[in-house]
C-alpha positions as CSV (number, residue, x, y, z in Angstrom):
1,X,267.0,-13.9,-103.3
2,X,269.5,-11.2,-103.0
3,X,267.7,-7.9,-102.8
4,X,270.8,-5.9,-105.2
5,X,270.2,-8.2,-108.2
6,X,267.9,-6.9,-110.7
7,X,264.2,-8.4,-111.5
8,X,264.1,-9.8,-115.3
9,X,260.7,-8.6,-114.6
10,X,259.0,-6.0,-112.1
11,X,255.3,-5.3,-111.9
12,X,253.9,-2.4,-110.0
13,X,250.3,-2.3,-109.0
14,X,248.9,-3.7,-112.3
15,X,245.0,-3.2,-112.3
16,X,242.2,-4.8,-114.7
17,X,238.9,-3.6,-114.1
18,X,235.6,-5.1,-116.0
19,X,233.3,-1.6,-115.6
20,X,233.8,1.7,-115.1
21,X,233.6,1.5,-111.5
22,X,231.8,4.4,-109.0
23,X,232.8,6.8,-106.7
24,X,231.9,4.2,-104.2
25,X,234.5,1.7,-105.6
26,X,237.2,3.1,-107.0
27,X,239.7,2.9,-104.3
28,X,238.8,-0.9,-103.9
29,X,238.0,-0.9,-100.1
30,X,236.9,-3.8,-98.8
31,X,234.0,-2.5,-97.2
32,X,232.4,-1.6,-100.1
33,X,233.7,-4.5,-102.7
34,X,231.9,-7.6,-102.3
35,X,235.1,-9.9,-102.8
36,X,236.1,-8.0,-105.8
37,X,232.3,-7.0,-107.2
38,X,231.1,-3.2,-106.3
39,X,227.3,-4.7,-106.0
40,X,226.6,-0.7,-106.6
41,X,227.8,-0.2,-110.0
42,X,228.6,-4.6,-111.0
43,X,232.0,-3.1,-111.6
44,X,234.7,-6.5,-111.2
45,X,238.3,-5.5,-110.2
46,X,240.2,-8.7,-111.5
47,X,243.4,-7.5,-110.7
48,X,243.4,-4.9,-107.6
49,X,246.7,-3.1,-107.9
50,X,249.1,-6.1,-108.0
51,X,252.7,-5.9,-107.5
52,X,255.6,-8.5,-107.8
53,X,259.3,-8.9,-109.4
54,X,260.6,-12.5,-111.4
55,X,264.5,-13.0,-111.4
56,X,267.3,-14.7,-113.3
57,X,266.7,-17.7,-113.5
58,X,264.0,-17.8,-110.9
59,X,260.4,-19.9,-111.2
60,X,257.8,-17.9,-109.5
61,X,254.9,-20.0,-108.6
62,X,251.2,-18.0,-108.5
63,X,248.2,-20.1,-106.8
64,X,244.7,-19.2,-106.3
65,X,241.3,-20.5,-106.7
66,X,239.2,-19.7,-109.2
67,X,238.3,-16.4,-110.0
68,X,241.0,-14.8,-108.1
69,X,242.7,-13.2,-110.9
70,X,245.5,-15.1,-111.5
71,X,245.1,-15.8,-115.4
72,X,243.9,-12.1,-116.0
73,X,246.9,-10.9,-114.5
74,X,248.6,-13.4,-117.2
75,X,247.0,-12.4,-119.6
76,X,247.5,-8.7,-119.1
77,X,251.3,-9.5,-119.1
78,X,251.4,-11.1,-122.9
79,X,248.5,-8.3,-123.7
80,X,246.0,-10.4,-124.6
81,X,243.4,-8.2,-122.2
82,X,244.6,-4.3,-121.6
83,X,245.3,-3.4,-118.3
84,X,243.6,-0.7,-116.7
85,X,246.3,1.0,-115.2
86,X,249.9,-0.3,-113.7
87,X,253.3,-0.6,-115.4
88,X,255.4,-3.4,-115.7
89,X,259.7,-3.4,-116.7
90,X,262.0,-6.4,-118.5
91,X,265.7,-6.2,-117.8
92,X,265.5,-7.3,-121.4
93,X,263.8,-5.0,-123.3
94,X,264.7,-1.0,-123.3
95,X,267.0,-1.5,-120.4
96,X,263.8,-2.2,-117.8
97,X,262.8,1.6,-118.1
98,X,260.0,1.4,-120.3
99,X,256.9,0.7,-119.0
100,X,255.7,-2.1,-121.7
101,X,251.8,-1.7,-120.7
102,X,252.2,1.7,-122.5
103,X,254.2,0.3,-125.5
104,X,252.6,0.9,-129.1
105,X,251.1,-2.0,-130.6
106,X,253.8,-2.7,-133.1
107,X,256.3,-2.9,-129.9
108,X,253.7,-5.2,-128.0
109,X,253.8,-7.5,-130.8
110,X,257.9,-7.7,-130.6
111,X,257.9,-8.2,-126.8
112,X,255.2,-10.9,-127.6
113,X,257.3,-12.6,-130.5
114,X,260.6,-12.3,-128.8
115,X,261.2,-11.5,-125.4
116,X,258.3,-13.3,-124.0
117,X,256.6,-17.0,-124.5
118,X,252.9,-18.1,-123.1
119,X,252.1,-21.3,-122.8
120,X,247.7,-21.9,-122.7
121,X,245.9,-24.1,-120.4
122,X,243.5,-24.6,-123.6
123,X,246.2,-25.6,-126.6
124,X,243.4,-24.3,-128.7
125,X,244.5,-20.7,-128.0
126,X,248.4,-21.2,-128.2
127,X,248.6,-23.3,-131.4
128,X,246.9,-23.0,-134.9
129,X,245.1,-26.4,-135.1
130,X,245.1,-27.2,-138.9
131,X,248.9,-26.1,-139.2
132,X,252.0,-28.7,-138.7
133,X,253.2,-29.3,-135.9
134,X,256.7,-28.0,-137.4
135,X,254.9,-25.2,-139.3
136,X,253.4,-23.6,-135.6
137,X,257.0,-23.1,-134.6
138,X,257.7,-21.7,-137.9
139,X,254.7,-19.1,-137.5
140,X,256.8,-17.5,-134.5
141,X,259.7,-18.1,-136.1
142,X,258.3,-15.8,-139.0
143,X,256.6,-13.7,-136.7
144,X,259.8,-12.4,-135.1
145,X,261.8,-11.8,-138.7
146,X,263.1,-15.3,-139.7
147,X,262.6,-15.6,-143.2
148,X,265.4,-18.5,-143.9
149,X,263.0,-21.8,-144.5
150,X,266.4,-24.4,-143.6
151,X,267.4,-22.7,-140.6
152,X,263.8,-22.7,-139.3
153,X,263.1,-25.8,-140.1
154,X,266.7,-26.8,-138.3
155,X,265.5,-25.3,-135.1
156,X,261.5,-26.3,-135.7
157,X,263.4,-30.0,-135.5
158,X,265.7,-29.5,-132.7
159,X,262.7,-28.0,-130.5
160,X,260.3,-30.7,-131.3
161,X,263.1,-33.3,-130.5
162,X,263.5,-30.8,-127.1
163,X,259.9,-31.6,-126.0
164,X,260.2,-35.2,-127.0
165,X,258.1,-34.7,-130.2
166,X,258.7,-37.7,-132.6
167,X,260.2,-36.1,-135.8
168,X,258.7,-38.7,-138.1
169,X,255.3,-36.5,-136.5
170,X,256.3,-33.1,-137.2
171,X,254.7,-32.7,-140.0
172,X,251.1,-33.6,-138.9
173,X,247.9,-31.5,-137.6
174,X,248.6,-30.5,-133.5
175,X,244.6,-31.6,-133.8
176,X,245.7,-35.2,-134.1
177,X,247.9,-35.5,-130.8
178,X,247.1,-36.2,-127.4
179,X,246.6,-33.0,-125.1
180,X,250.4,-33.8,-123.5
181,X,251.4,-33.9,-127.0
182,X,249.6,-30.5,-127.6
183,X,251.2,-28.7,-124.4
184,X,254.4,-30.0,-125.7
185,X,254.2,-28.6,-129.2
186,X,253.0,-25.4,-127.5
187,X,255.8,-25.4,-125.2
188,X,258.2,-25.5,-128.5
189,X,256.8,-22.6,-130.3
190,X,257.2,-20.7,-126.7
191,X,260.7,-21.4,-126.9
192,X,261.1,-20.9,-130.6
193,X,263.1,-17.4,-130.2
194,X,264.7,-17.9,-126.9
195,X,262.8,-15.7,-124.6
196,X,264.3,-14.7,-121.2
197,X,260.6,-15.1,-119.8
198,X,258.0,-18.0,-120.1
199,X,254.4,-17.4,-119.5
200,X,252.6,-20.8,-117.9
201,X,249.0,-20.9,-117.4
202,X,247.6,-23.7,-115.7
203,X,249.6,-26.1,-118.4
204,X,249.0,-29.2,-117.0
205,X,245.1,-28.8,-115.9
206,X,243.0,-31.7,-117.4
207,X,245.7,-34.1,-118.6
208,X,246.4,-37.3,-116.8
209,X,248.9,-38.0,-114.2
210,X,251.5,-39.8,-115.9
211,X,251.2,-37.2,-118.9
212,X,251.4,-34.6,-116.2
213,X,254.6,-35.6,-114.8
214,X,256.1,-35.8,-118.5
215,X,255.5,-32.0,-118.7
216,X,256.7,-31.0,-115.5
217,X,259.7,-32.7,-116.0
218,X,260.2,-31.2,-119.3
219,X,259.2,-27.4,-117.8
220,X,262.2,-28.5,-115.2
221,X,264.7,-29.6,-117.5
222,X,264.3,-26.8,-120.1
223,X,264.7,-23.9,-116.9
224,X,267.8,-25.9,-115.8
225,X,269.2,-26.0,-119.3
226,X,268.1,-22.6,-120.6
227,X,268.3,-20.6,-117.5
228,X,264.5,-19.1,-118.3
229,X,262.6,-17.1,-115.8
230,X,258.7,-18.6,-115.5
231,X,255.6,-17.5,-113.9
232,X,253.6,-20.8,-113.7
233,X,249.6,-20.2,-112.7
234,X,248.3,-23.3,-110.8
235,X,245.7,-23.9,-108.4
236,X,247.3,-27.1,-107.9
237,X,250.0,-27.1,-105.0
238,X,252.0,-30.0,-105.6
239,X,252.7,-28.4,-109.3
240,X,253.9,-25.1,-107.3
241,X,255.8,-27.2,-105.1
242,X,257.9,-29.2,-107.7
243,X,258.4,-26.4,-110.0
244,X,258.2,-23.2,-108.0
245,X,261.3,-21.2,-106.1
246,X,259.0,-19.1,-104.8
247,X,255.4,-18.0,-104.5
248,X,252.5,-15.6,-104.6
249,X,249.0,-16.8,-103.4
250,X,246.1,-14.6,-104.6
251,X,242.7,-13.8,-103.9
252,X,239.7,-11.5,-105.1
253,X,242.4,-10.1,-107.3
254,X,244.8,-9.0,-105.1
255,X,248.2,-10.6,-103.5
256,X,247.7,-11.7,-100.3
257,X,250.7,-13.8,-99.3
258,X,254.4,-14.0,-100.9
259,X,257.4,-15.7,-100.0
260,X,259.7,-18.7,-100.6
261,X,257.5,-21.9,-101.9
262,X,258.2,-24.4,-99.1
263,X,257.9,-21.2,-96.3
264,X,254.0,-21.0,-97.9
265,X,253.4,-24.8,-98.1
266,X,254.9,-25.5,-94.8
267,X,254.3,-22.5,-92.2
268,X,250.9,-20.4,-94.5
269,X,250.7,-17.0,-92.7
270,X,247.2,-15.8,-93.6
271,X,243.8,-17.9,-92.9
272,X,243.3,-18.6,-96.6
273,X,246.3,-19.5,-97.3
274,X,246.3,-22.3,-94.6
275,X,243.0,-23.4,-95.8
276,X,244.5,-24.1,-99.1
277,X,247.9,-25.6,-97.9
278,X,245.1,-28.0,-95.4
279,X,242.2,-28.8,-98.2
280,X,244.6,-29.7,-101.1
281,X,247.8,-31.5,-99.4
């Protein structure tokens, strides 16, 4: 990645903390944390001052076991949980020089409705169940301004047809479909305003193999054709591996290893990283 092109995205030492922490924890050293618990005051540091950029284009790849902070830190980006401290920049939005962890609420909810799009491991949390299919887009759609009906439902159409929704369907329940039908429709609304940056959160964790495949294919087709920057949360490497330019592999909250996708998954620098590249390959 050239280093003079701007990051669509920078994020500088973006902290969430469950506790108030101690005078024995709060500068996070390991010799006091036990992995990221202070066993003296049961503060947890979920996110221990993490820093990254996302450019043009770009599909940066985030892996980690359980518990190692990965879907905080995603969900601190689309402020569904505050973050404790940090800041964080879009090219996008107020030139990159506001810091949009300090926005107001009102200015959150426009980043949220137009500049950025999440996509939920659990559909349950990224679509309303008893609304159409057609009718979620539309929410988001409404959410950001729209208040033509044709011209929303013109684009609710041409996104489910995007994501390989039947239109004869669009009119039904999300609760009816499969759950590769239900990351599809959710994938849709994402898209429904064009943002420069999509949000994916272990996406394709519990559907089968061959459904699997379907979405990955569609996540690669719609970066080709749209030019979107992703961050895509897996703990599953050959995901990162088939959609990822690059990657960051956490652990106890913080960042331990970074670099191009196939450098990680075919030379891993640090010991856990190799003993993830070894147990899951």
């Amino acid at each position: 990645m050239e280093s003079f092109e701007k990051p669509i995205l920078k994020v500088n030492n973006l902290r969430k903390q469950f506790g108030n922490g101690c005078k024995k924890c709060e500068d996070m050293s390991e010799d006091v944390l036990d992995k990221n618990y202070c066993p003296e005051c049961g503060t947890v540091y979920a996110c221990q001052d993490v820093s990254f950029e996302v450019y043009n284009g770009e599909i940066l790849g985030v892996v980690g076991e359980s518990g190692s902070g990965k879907s905080t830190m995603m969900q601190c980006l689309y402020f569904d949980k505050e973050v404790t401290k940090g800041d964080a920049y879009i090219s996008n939005y107020k030139d990159g020089k506001s810091n949009i962890f300090k926005e107001s609420s009102q200015q959150k909810r426009y980043i949220r409705n137009n500049v950025l799009g999440k996509v939920y491991q659990n559909p349950i949390l990224g679509l309303k169940m008893d609304f159409s299919a057609i009718g979620n887009i539309a929410e988001k759609l409404i959410a950001s301004g729209n208040r033509k009906v044709d011209e929303m439902e013109r684009r609710g159409n041409e996104l489910l047809e995007h994501v390989n929704i039947p239109l004869f369907r669009s009119k039904e329940e999300p609760k009816n479909f499969s759950g590769g039908m239900q990351q599809r429709v959710q994938i849709a609304k994402a898209l429904s305003n064009n943002p420069p940056i999509l949000l994916l959160d272990e996406v394709t964790t519990g559907l089968d193999l061959s459904v699997q495949a379907n979405v990955l294919d569609l996540i690669k087709k719609i970066q080709r054709e749209l030019g979107i920057s992703m961050i895509v949360v897996s703990h599953d490497l050959a995901v990162i591996r088939m959609l990822a330019d690059r990657t960051i592999v956490m652990l106890n909250g913080k960042i331990i290893e970074k670099g191009l996708t196939d450098q990680i998954l075919e030379d891993p620098q640090k010991p856990y990283t190799q003993q993830l590249v070894h147990s899951l390959l």
